[in-house]
Tab-separated table of C-alpha atoms and ligand atoms in Angstrom:
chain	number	residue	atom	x	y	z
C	19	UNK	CA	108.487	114.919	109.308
C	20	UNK	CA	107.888	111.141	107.921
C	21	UNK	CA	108.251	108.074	110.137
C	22	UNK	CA	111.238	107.001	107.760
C	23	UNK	CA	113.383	109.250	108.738
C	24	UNK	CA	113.176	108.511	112.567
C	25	UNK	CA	112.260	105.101	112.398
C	26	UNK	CA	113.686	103.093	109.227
C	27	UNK	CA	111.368	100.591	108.050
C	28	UNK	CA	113.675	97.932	107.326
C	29	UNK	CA	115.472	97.971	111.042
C	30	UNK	CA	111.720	98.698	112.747
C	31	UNK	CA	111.002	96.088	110.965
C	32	UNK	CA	113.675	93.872	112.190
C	33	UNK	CA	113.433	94.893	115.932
C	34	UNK	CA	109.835	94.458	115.341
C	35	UNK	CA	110.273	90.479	114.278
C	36	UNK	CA	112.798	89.939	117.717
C	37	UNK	CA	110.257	91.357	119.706
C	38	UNK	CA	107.671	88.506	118.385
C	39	UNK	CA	109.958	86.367	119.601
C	40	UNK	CA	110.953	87.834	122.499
C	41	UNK	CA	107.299	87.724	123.356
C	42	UNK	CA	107.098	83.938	123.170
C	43	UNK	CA	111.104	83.230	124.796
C	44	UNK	CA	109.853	85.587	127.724
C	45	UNK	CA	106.406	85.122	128.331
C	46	UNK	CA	104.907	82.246	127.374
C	47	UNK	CA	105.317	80.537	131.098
C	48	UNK	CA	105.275	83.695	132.713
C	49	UNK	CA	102.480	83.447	135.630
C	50	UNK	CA	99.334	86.114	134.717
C	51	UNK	CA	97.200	88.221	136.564
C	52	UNK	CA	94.390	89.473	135.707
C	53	UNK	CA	93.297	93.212	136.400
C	54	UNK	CA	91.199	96.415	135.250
C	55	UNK	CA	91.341	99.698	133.192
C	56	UNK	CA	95.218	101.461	133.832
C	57	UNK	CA	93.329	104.532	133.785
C	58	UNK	CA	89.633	104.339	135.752
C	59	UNK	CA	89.770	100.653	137.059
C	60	UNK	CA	86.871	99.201	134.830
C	61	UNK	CA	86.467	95.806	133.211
C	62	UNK	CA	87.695	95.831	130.052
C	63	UNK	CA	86.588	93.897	126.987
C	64	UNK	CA	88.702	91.561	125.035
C	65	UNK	CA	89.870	93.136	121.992
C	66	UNK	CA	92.387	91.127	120.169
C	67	UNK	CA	95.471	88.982	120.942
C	68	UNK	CA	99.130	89.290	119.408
C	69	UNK	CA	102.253	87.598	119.865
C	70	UNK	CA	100.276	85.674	122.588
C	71	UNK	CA	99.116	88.752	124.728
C	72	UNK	CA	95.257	89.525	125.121
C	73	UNK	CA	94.490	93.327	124.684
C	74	UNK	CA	90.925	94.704	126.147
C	75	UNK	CA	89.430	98.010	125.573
C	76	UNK	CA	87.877	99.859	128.257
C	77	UNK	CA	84.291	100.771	127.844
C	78	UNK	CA	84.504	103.624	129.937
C	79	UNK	CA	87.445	105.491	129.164
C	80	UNK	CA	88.136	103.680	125.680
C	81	UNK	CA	91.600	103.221	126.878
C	82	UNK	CA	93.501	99.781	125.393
C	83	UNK	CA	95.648	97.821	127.397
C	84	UNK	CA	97.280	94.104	128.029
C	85	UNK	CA	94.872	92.335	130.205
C	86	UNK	CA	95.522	90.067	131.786
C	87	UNK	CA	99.510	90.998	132.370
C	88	UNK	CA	102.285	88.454	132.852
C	89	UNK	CA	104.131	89.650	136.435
C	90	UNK	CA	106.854	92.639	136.418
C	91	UNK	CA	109.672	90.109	137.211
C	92	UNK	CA	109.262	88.412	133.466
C	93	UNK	CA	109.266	92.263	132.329
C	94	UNK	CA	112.214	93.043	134.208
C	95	UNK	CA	113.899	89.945	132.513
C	96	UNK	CA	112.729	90.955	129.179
C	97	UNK	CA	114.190	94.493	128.869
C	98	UNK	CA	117.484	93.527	131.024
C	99	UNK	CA	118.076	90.081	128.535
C	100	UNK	CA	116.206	90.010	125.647
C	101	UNK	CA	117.415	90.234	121.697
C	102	UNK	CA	115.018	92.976	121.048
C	103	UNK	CA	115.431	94.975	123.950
C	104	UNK	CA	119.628	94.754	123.239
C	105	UNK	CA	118.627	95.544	119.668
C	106	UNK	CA	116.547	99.031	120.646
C	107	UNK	CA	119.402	100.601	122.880
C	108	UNK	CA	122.065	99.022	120.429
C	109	UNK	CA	121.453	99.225	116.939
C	110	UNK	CA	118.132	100.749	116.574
C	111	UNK	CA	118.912	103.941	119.032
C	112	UNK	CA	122.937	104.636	117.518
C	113	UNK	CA	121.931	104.283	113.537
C	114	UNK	CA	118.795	106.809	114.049
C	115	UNK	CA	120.772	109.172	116.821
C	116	UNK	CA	121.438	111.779	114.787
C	117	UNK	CA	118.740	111.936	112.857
C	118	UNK	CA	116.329	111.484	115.869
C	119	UNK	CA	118.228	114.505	117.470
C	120	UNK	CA	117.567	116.372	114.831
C	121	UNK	CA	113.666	115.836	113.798
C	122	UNK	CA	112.545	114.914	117.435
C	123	UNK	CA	114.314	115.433	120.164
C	124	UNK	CA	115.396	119.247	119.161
C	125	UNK	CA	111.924	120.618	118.529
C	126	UNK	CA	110.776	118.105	121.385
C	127	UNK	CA	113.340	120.019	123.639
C	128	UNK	CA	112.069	123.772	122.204
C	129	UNK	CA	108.041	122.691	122.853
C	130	UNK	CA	109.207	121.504	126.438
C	131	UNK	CA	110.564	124.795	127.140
C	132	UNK	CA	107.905	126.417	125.598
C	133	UNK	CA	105.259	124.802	127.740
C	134	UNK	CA	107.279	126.104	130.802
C	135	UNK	CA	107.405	129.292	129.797
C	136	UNK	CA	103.656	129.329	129.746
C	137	UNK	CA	102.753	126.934	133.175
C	138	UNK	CA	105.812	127.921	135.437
C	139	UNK	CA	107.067	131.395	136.578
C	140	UNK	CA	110.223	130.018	138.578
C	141	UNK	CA	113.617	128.840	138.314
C	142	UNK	CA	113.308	124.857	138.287
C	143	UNK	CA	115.648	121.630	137.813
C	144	UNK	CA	114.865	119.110	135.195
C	145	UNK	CA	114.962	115.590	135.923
C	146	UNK	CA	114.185	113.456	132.705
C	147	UNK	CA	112.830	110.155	133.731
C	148	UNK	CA	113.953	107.135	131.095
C	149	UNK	CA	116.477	110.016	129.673
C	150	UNK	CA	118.252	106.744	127.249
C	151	UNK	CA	121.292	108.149	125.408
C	152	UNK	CA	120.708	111.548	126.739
C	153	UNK	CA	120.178	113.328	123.802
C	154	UNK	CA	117.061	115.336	124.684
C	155	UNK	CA	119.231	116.498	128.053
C	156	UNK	CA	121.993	117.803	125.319
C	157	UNK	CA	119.324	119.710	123.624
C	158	UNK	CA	117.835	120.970	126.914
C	159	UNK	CA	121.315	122.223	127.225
C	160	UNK	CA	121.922	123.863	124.398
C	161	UNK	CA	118.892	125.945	124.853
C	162	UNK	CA	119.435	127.078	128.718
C	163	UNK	CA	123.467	125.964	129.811
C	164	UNK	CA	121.770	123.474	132.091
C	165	UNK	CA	121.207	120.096	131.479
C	166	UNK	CA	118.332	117.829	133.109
C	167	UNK	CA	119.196	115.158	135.825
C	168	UNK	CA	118.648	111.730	133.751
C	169	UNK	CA	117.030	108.737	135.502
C	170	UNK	CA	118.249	105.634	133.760
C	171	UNK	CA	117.880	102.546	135.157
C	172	UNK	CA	119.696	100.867	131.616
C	173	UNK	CA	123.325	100.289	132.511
C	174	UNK	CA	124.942	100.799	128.937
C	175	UNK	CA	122.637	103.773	127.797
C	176	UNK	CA	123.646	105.299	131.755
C	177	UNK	CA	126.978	104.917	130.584
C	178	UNK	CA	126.591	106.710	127.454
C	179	UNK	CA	124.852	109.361	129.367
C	180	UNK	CA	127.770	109.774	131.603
C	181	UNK	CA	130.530	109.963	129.207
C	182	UNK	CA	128.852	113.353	127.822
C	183	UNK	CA	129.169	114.382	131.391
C	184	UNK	CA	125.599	114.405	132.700
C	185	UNK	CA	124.029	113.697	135.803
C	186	UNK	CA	122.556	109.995	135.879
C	187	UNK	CA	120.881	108.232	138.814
C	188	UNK	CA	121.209	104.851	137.590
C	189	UNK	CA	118.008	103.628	139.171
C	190	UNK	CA	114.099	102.494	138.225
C	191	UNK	CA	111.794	105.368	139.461
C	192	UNK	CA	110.824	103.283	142.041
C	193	UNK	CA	114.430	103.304	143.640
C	194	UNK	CA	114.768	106.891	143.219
C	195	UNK	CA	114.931	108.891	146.766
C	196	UNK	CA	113.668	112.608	147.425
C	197	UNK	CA	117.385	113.389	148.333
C	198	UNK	CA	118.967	111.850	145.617
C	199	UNK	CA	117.368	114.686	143.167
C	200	UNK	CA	118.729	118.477	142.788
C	201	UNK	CA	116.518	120.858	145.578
C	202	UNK	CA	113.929	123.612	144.720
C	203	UNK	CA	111.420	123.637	142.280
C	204	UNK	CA	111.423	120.485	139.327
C	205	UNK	CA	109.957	119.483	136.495
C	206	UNK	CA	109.770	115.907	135.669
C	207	UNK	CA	109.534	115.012	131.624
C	208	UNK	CA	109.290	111.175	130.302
C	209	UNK	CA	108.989	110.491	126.519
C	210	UNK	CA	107.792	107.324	124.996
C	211	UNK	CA	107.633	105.452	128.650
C	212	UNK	CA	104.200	105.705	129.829
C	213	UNK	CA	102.963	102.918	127.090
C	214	UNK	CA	105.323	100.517	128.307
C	215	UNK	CA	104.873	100.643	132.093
C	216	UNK	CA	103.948	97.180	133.771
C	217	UNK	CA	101.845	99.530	136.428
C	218	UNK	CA	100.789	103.122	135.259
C	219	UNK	CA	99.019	104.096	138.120
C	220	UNK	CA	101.879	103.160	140.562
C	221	UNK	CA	104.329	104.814	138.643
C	222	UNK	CA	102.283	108.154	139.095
C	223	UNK	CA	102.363	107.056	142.767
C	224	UNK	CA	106.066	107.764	143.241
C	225	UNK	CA	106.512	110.158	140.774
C	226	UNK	CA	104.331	112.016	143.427
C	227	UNK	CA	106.404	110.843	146.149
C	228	UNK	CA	109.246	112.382	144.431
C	229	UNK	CA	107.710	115.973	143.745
C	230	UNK	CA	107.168	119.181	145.815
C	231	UNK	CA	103.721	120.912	145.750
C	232	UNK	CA	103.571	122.758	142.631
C	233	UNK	CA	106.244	120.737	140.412
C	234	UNK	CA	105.030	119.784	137.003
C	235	UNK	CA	105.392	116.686	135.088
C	236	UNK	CA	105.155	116.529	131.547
C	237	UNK	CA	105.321	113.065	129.124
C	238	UNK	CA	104.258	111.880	125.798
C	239	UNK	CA	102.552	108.327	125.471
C	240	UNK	CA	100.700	106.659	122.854
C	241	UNK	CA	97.076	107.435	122.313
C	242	UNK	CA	94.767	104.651	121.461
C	243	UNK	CA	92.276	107.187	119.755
C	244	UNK	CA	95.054	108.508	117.433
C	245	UNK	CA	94.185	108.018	113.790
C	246	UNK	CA	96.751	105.358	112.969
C	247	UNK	CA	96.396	103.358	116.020
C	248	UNK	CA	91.846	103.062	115.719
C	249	UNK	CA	92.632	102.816	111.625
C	250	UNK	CA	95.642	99.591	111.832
C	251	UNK	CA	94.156	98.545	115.443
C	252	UNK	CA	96.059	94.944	116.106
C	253	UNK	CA	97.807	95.940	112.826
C	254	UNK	CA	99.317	98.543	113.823
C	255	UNK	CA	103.669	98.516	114.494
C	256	UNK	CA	103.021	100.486	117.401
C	257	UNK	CA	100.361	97.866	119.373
C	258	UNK	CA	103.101	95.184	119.922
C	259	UNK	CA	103.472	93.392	122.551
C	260	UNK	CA	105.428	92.875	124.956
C	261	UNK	CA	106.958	96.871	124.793
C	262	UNK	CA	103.393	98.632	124.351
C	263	UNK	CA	101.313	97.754	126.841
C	264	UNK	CA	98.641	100.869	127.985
C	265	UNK	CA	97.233	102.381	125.249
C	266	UNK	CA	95.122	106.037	127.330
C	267	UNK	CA	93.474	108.934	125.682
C	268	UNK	CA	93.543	112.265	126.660
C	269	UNK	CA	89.866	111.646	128.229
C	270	UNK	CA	91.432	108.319	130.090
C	271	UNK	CA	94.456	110.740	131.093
C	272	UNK	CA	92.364	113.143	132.729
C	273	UNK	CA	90.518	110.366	134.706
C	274	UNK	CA	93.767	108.717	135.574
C	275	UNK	CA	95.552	111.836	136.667
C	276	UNK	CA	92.665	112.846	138.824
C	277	UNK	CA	92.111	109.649	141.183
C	278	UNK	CA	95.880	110.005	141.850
C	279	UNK	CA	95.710	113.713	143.228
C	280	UNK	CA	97.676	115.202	140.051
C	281	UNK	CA	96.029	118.447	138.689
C	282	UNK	CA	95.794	117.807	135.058
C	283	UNK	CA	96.834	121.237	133.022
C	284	UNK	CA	97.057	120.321	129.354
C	285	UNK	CA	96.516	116.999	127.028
C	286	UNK	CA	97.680	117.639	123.902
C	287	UNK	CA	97.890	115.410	120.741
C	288	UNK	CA	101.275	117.270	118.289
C	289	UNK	CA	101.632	114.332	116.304
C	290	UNK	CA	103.087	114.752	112.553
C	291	UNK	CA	103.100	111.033	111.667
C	292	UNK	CA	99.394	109.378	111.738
C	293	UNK	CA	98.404	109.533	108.044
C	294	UNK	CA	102.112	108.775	107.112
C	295	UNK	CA	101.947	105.946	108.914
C	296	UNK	CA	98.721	104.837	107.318
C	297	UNK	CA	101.004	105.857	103.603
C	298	UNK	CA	103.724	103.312	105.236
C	299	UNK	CA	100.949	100.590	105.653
C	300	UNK	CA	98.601	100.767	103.230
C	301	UNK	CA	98.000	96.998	102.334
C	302	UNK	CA	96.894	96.953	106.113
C	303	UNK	CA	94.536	99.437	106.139
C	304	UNK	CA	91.092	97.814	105.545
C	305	UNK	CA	88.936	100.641	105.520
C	306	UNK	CA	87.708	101.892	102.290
C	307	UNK	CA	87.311	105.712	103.086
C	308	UNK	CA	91.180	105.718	104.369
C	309	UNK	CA	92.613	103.743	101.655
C	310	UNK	CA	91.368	105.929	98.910
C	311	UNK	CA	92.314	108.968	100.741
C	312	UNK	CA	95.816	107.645	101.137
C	313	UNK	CA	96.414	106.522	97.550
C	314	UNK	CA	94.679	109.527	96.427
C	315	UNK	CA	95.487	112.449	98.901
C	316	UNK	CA	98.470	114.942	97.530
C	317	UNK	CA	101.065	115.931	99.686
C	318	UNK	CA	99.830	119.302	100.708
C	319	UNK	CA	96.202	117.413	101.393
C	320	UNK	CA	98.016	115.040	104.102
C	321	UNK	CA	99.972	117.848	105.907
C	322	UNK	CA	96.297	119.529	106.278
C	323	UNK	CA	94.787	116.782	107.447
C	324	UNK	CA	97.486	115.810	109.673
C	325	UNK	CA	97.416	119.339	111.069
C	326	UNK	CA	93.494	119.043	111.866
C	327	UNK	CA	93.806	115.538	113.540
C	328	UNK	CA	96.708	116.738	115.630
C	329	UNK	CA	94.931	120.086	116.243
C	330	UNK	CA	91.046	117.951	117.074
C	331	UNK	CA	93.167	115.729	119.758
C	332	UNK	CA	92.752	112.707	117.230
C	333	UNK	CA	96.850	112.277	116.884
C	334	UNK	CA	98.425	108.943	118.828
C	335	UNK	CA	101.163	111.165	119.801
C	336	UNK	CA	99.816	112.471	123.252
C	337	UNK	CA	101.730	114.853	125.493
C	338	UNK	CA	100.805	115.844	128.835
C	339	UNK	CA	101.252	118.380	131.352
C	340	UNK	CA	100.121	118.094	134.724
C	341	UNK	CA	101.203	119.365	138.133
C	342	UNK	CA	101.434	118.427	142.206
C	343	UNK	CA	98.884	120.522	143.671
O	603	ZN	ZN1	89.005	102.998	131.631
């Protein structure tokens, strides 16, 4: 897979540019607080600042996260108002649908069940937290004749979600009651949420709430150790304030997942796109060793290499299984 085909430069690059923006209309008043690591609760370090946000590393867990974080109101305001949040569920998410479907959310959909054939020996329901335009619950369906519950709290991508008849509870997580989800056994799955979460940790907190002894969640987040992300660092498209704000590891994960009572199965890093990412960016990469390799590598030398990072846990796509004990 290359990033082109599920992310076009030229309109990433445009949503990217409204999100600078954004980041100044939206936040540049907004009251801050300071606080610690999302994963372990240490003092972080300042790292770098973009677009007016300060990000810190975490000497600890090496996590890398906004610190210190305008409130959740201005956030709330942002993704409900904002040109570049209108642009994501508009423009970005219908021109790349298809394609999307097709090189991520279908083989997303076939590791998913995969993973449950291996952790879970049950009948379960699927609720898919942040489910957008529904397209991973299609795939879900075409695989098993059942489709996941979709939590959407996004009132036009709910409504595109229930005019290919599925289940949505339009509501934040937060809102979400124990009753208001299908009985028996669930598994919770969230893709590409966890990074922008104003409050990780209280998320988990009623996700718990939400889940029976023995339920599983799975998600994929960004990984601040992944290749692109440590090689680009404030360079990289994907650290960009205000969407991206918690940047774990799968070692910061663990530590997270722990101190909130989940039992953490699996972190896993299946990421295809790192070194073509690096390709896509070249005249920002600064170090020497990755440059050459990236002007010089062949094709078949990449798809190696990518294989060992994702293999070694070095990927910044993370995914995550973990259970309610
Ligand atoms: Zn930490």
């Amino acid at each position: 897979m290359k990033e082109e085909q599920i992310r076009p430069q030229d309109i990433y690059n445009e949503y990217l540019s409204l999100a600078e923006k954004d980041a100044h209309t939206f936040f540049s008043e907004a009251e801050l607080t300071c606080g610690s690591c999302p994963a372990c609760e240490s003092d972080g370090v300042f790292a770098f600042s973009k677009n007016g946000f300060s990000y810190e590393t975490c000497p600890n867990c090496l996590s890398l996260f906004v610190n210190p974080r305008p409130s959740a109101k201005s956030f709330l305001k942002y993704y409900t108002e904002s040109d570049s949040a209108e642009f994501w569920a508009t423009t970005f998410y219908k021109e790349t649908a298809e394609a999307r479907r097709e090189k991520l959310w279908r083989p997303k959909a076939k590791i998913i069940l995969e993973k449950l054939n291996l952790y879970l020996d049950k009948n379960y329901e699927m609720v898919d937290i942040g489910g957008g335009l529904g397209i991973f619950a299609e795939e879900i369906k075409k695989l098993t004749n059942k489709a996941p519950v979709i939590i959407e709290p996004g009132p036009k991508l709910a409504e595109a979600c229930q005019n290919k008849s599925l289940v949505v509870i339009q509501k934040f997580l937060e809102e979400v009651e124990v009753r208001e989800l299908p009985e028996g056994p669930k598994v919770f799955v969230s893709f590409e949420l966890f990074e922008h979460l104003h409050d990780p940790a209280m998320f988990l907190v009623h996700l718990n709430r939400l889940m029976g002894s023995g339920d599983l969640f799975i998600f994929t987040t960004l990984s601040g150790l992944g290749l692109d992300i440590q090689v680009l660092w404030e360079n990289a498209k994907a650290v960009t304030p205000p969407h991206h704000l918690n940047f774990l590891n799968p070692y910061a994960i663990a530590i997270l997942l722990g101190r909130l009572g989940f039992d953490c199965i699996e972190v896993t890093t299946p990421g295809q796109l790192d070194i073509d990412i690096l390709s896509n960016n070249l005249e920002k990469v600064t170090d020497h060793y990755w440059q050459t390799f990236v002007k010089t590598a062949s094709e078949d030398e990449k798809v190696e290499w990518q294989k060992m990072i994702a293999k070694s846990g070095r990927s910044s796509h993370m995914m995550v299984v973990c259970s309610k004990p």
